[in-house]
Amino acid sequence: MSLRASSFMLRFCSSGEAYFIVAKDAKRPFIVSTSRSQTIVTGTEFNVKSYNETKESVTLINGKVKFISNQSQQNAVELMPGQEASISNSGMPTVCEADTMQYTAWRDGYHYFDEATVADILRQIGTSYNVSIECHNRNILSYHMHYVVRRDISLAEAIRLLNKMGKLHARLTDDGKLIVK
């Protein structure tokens, strides 16, 4: 597809995550606009994560982007490869080093969690498999785990691999609810 506009803007209508590879064109920047920020791109590879209940983030894989908070536009930050800019509901951006594997794995067909909490892993399983989760042991939710699985495995296999780690016991009920103890 060929675009002849001076720039191209993509607006997230709700929440989600997207991975972009944008051809270099300084005269026609590519802009990703969310409810909390804008990412201005002139040619790069990056990931945008924008879910309502969590912080919003942009992780740069290659190239260069400018990340601007909608609440505090004078605090724009430019990212270098391997950096992540995030913005919480307060509106102030912060920049830190990022494990880019975490952000490219889903594009390559994997769920990748490194030192993630059980709560984060269960949240992703619930979203990916459209299953309700009931946890009977709140203490395990803060455990940190390394969990990497293909995104196309069955829910039963994902549960088996989660149980194999020995930190929790999960089972699927007959009515399709995931019970975690």
mmCIF file of C-alpha atoms in Angstrom:
data_model
loop_
_atom_site.group_PDB
_atom_site.id
_atom_site.type_symbol
_atom_site.label_atom_id
_atom_site.label_comp_id
_atom_site.label_asym_id
_atom_site.label_seq_id
_atom_site.Cartn_x
_atom_site.Cartn_y
_atom_site.Cartn_z
ATOM 1 C CA MET A 1 0.000 0.000 0.000
ATOM 2 C CA SER A 2 1.281 3.460 -0.856
ATOM 3 C CA LEU A 3 0.378 6.478 1.276
ATOM 4 C CA ARG A 4 0.691 9.991 -0.090
ATOM 5 C CA ALA A 5 -0.284 11.853 3.066
ATOM 6 C CA SER A 6 2.219 14.005 4.935
ATOM 7 C CA SER A 7 1.973 11.578 7.847
ATOM 8 C CA PHE A 8 0.035 8.522 8.915
ATOM 9 C CA MET A 9 -1.693 8.252 12.294
ATOM 10 C CA LEU A 10 -2.982 5.086 13.905
ATOM 11 C CA ARG A 11 -5.283 5.514 16.899
ATOM 12 C CA PHE A 12 -5.990 2.711 19.371
ATOM 13 C CA CYS A 13 -9.757 2.657 19.878
ATOM 14 C CA SER A 14 -9.569 0.536 23.014
ATOM 15 C CA SER A 15 -6.861 -1.389 24.752
ATOM 16 C CA GLY A 16 -4.398 -3.893 23.355
ATOM 17 C CA GLU A 17 -0.896 -4.585 22.162
ATOM 18 C CA ALA A 18 0.648 -4.193 18.720
ATOM 19 C CA TYR A 19 4.060 -4.718 17.171
ATOM 20 C CA PHE A 20 5.120 -2.371 14.359
ATOM 21 C CA ILE A 21 7.817 -2.404 11.703
ATOM 22 C CA VAL A 22 7.798 0.975 9.955
ATOM 23 C CA ALA A 23 9.857 1.878 6.889
ATOM 24 C CA LYS A 24 12.092 4.922 7.317
ATOM 25 C CA ASP A 25 10.551 8.134 5.978
ATOM 26 C CA ALA A 26 11.502 11.302 7.865
ATOM 27 C CA LYS A 27 9.164 13.431 5.730
ATOM 28 C CA ARG A 28 6.086 11.349 6.620
ATOM 29 C CA PRO A 29 6.221 10.221 10.246
ATOM 30 C CA PHE A 30 4.072 7.360 11.469
ATOM 31 C CA ILE A 31 2.196 8.241 14.682
ATOM 32 C CA VAL A 32 0.610 5.795 17.116
ATOM 33 C CA SER A 33 -1.862 7.630 19.328
ATOM 34 C CA THR A 34 -3.434 6.101 22.452
ATOM 35 C CA SER A 35 -5.579 7.556 25.194
ATOM 36 C CA ARG A 36 -2.432 8.463 27.177
ATOM 37 C CA SER A 37 0.347 9.104 24.664
ATOM 38 C CA GLN A 38 1.677 9.535 21.157
ATOM 39 C CA THR A 39 4.636 7.694 19.658
ATOM 40 C CA ILE A 40 6.174 9.468 16.675
ATOM 41 C CA VAL A 41 8.147 7.198 14.355
ATOM 42 C CA THR A 42 10.370 7.893 11.360
ATOM 43 C CA GLY A 43 11.414 4.294 10.710
ATOM 44 C CA THR A 44 11.827 1.617 13.314
ATOM 45 C CA GLU A 45 10.643 -1.572 14.988
ATOM 46 C CA PHE A 46 8.758 -1.222 18.273
ATOM 47 C CA ASN A 47 6.018 -2.608 20.492
ATOM 48 C CA VAL A 48 3.102 -0.647 22.000
ATOM 49 C CA LYS A 49 1.185 -2.005 24.971
ATOM 50 C CA SER A 50 -1.884 -0.055 26.102
ATOM 51 C CA TYR A 51 -4.327 -1.731 28.453
ATOM 52 C CA ASN A 52 -6.726 0.322 30.566
ATOM 53 C CA GLU A 53 -5.854 -1.302 33.886
ATOM 54 C CA THR A 54 -2.058 -1.198 33.576
ATOM 55 C CA LYS A 55 0.672 1.220 32.643
ATOM 56 C CA GLU A 56 1.127 2.000 28.982
ATOM 57 C CA SER A 57 4.498 1.284 27.400
ATOM 58 C CA VAL A 58 6.497 1.566 24.187
ATOM 59 C CA THR A 59 9.512 -0.712 23.790
ATOM 60 C CA LEU A 60 12.017 0.090 21.065
ATOM 61 C CA ILE A 61 13.629 -2.833 19.234
ATOM 62 C CA ASN A 62 15.399 -0.939 16.399
ATOM 63 C CA GLY A 63 15.591 2.658 15.192
ATOM 64 C CA LYS A 64 14.332 5.688 17.095
ATOM 65 C CA VAL A 65 10.970 6.909 18.413
ATOM 66 C CA LYS A 66 9.734 9.925 20.322
ATOM 67 C CA PHE A 67 7.292 9.146 23.149
ATOM 68 C CA ILE A 68 4.999 11.965 24.308
ATOM 69 C CA SER A 69 2.552 11.920 27.211
ATOM 70 C CA ASN A 70 -0.819 13.482 26.376
ATOM 71 C CA GLN A 71 -0.895 14.997 29.889
ATOM 72 C CA SER A 72 2.639 16.389 29.882
ATOM 73 C CA GLN A 73 3.753 17.086 26.307
ATOM 74 C CA GLN A 74 6.842 19.050 27.379
ATOM 75 C CA ASN A 75 8.261 15.817 28.872
ATOM 76 C CA ALA A 76 8.741 14.002 25.536
ATOM 77 C CA VAL A 77 11.464 11.344 25.545
ATOM 78 C CA GLU A 78 13.477 9.841 22.690
ATOM 79 C CA LEU A 79 14.202 6.145 22.989
ATOM 80 C CA MET A 80 17.256 4.181 21.936
ATOM 81 C CA PRO A 81 17.052 0.467 20.968
ATOM 82 C CA GLY A 82 16.566 -1.719 24.044
ATOM 83 C CA GLN A 83 14.769 0.988 26.010
ATOM 84 C CA GLU A 84 11.181 1.156 27.201
ATOM 85 C CA ALA A 85 9.173 4.274 27.991
ATOM 86 C CA SER A 86 6.152 3.779 30.179
ATOM 87 C CA ILE A 87 3.443 5.998 31.439
ATOM 88 C CA SER A 88 1.130 5.341 34.352
ATOM 89 C CA ASN A 89 -2.192 7.024 34.984
ATOM 90 C CA SER A 90 -0.285 9.988 36.482
ATOM 91 C CA GLY A 91 0.904 10.949 32.997
ATOM 92 C CA MET A 92 4.659 11.210 33.605
ATOM 93 C CA PRO A 93 6.851 9.069 31.305
ATOM 94 C CA THR A 94 9.742 7.022 32.672
ATOM 95 C CA VAL A 95 12.498 5.306 30.672
ATOM 96 C CA CYS A 96 14.325 2.103 31.578
ATOM 97 C CA GLU A 97 16.301 -0.704 29.920
ATOM 98 C CA ALA A 98 14.092 -3.453 28.491
ATOM 99 C CA ASP A 99 14.386 -7.157 27.747
ATOM 100 C CA THR A 100 13.258 -6.964 24.120
ATOM 101 C CA MET A 101 12.674 -10.732 23.975
ATOM 102 C CA GLN A 102 9.670 -10.192 26.206
ATOM 103 C CA TYR A 103 8.132 -7.902 23.575
ATOM 104 C CA THR A 104 9.019 -9.804 20.426
ATOM 105 C CA ALA A 105 8.171 -13.304 21.673
ATOM 106 C CA TRP A 106 4.399 -12.853 21.278
ATOM 107 C CA ARG A 107 4.968 -11.762 17.663
ATOM 108 C CA ASP A 108 6.903 -14.997 17.127
ATOM 109 C CA GLY A 109 4.114 -17.094 18.632
ATOM 110 C CA TYR A 110 5.146 -17.378 22.301
ATOM 111 C CA HIS A 111 3.907 -16.287 25.698
ATOM 112 C CA TYR A 112 7.102 -15.139 27.401
ATOM 113 C CA PHE A 113 7.309 -14.316 31.088
ATOM 114 C CA ASP A 114 10.620 -13.739 32.842
ATOM 115 C CA GLU A 115 10.395 -13.126 36.573
ATOM 116 C CA ALA A 116 6.692 -12.357 36.113
ATOM 117 C CA THR A 117 4.239 -12.735 38.957
ATOM 118 C CA VAL A 118 1.822 -15.638 38.930
ATOM 119 C CA ALA A 119 -0.928 -12.979 38.850
ATOM 120 C CA ASP A 120 0.448 -11.608 35.543
ATOM 121 C CA ILE A 121 0.779 -15.087 34.044
ATOM 122 C CA LEU A 122 -2.756 -16.068 35.078
ATOM 123 C CA ARG A 123 -4.137 -12.792 33.713
ATOM 124 C CA GLN A 124 -2.573 -13.557 30.323
ATOM 125 C CA ILE A 125 -3.836 -17.148 30.353
ATOM 126 C CA GLY A 126 -7.339 -15.888 31.152
ATOM 127 C CA THR A 127 -7.203 -13.400 28.282
ATOM 128 C CA SER A 128 -5.623 -15.766 25.749
ATOM 129 C CA TYR A 129 -7.946 -18.681 26.380
ATOM 130 C CA ASN A 130 -11.026 -16.654 27.363
ATOM 131 C CA VAL A 131 -11.307 -18.512 30.651
ATOM 132 C CA SER A 132 -12.369 -17.296 34.097
ATOM 133 C CA ILE A 133 -9.812 -17.866 36.834
ATOM 134 C CA GLU A 134 -10.522 -18.419 40.508
ATOM 135 C CA CYS A 135 -7.552 -18.372 42.877
ATOM 136 C CA HIS A 136 -7.953 -20.022 46.296
ATOM 137 C CA ASN A 137 -4.482 -19.105 47.557
ATOM 138 C CA ARG A 138 -3.773 -15.373 47.268
ATOM 139 C CA ASN A 139 -0.204 -15.885 48.578
ATOM 140 C CA ILE A 140 0.919 -17.512 45.316
ATOM 141 C CA LEU A 141 -0.117 -14.520 43.198
ATOM 142 C CA SER A 142 3.068 -12.629 44.091
ATOM 143 C CA TYR A 143 5.439 -15.527 43.300
ATOM 144 C CA HIS A 144 7.790 -14.769 40.405
ATOM 145 C CA MET A 145 8.295 -17.334 37.656
ATOM 146 C CA HIS A 146 9.898 -17.861 34.263
ATOM 147 C CA TYR A 147 7.206 -19.258 31.950
ATOM 148 C CA VAL A 148 7.586 -19.573 28.167
ATOM 149 C CA VAL A 149 5.086 -21.495 26.039
ATOM 150 C CA ARG A 150 3.885 -21.473 22.446
ATOM 151 C CA ARG A 151 0.697 -19.439 22.040
ATOM 152 C CA ASP A 152 -0.946 -22.168 19.956
ATOM 153 C CA ILE A 153 -0.864 -24.907 22.625
ATOM 154 C CA SER A 154 -4.122 -26.042 24.175
ATOM 155 C CA LEU A 155 -5.342 -24.699 27.500
ATOM 156 C CA ALA A 156 -4.887 -28.189 28.976
ATOM 157 C CA GLU A 157 -1.207 -28.180 27.921
ATOM 158 C CA ALA A 158 -0.686 -24.641 29.275
ATOM 159 C CA ILE A 159 -2.126 -25.780 32.631
ATOM 160 C CA ARG A 160 0.057 -28.918 32.633
ATOM 161 C CA LEU A 161 3.204 -26.831 32.059
ATOM 162 C CA LEU A 162 2.174 -24.319 34.723
ATOM 163 C CA ASN A 163 1.636 -27.129 37.250
ATOM 164 C CA LYS A 164 4.979 -28.713 36.309
ATOM 165 C CA MET A 165 6.790 -25.754 37.898
ATOM 166 C CA GLY A 166 5.557 -26.839 41.322
ATOM 167 C CA LYS A 167 4.570 -23.399 42.675
ATOM 168 C CA LEU A 168 0.833 -23.907 42.253
ATOM 169 C CA HIS A 169 -1.821 -26.392 41.303
ATOM 170 C CA ALA A 170 -4.282 -25.426 38.572
ATOM 171 C CA ARG A 171 -7.162 -27.450 37.195
ATOM 172 C CA LEU A 172 -9.963 -26.845 34.714
ATOM 173 C CA THR A 173 -13.501 -27.503 35.958
ATOM 174 C CA ASP A 174 -16.219 -29.146 33.881
ATOM 175 C CA ASP A 175 -17.884 -25.745 33.413
ATOM 176 C CA GLY A 176 -14.659 -24.250 31.976
ATOM 177 C CA LYS A 177 -13.319 -22.307 34.958
ATOM 178 C CA LEU A 178 -9.632 -22.441 35.884
ATOM 179 C CA ILE A 179 -9.200 -23.107 39.622
ATOM 180 C CA VAL A 180 -5.789 -22.292 41.104
ATOM 181 C CA LYS A 181 -4.574 -23.391 44.552
#
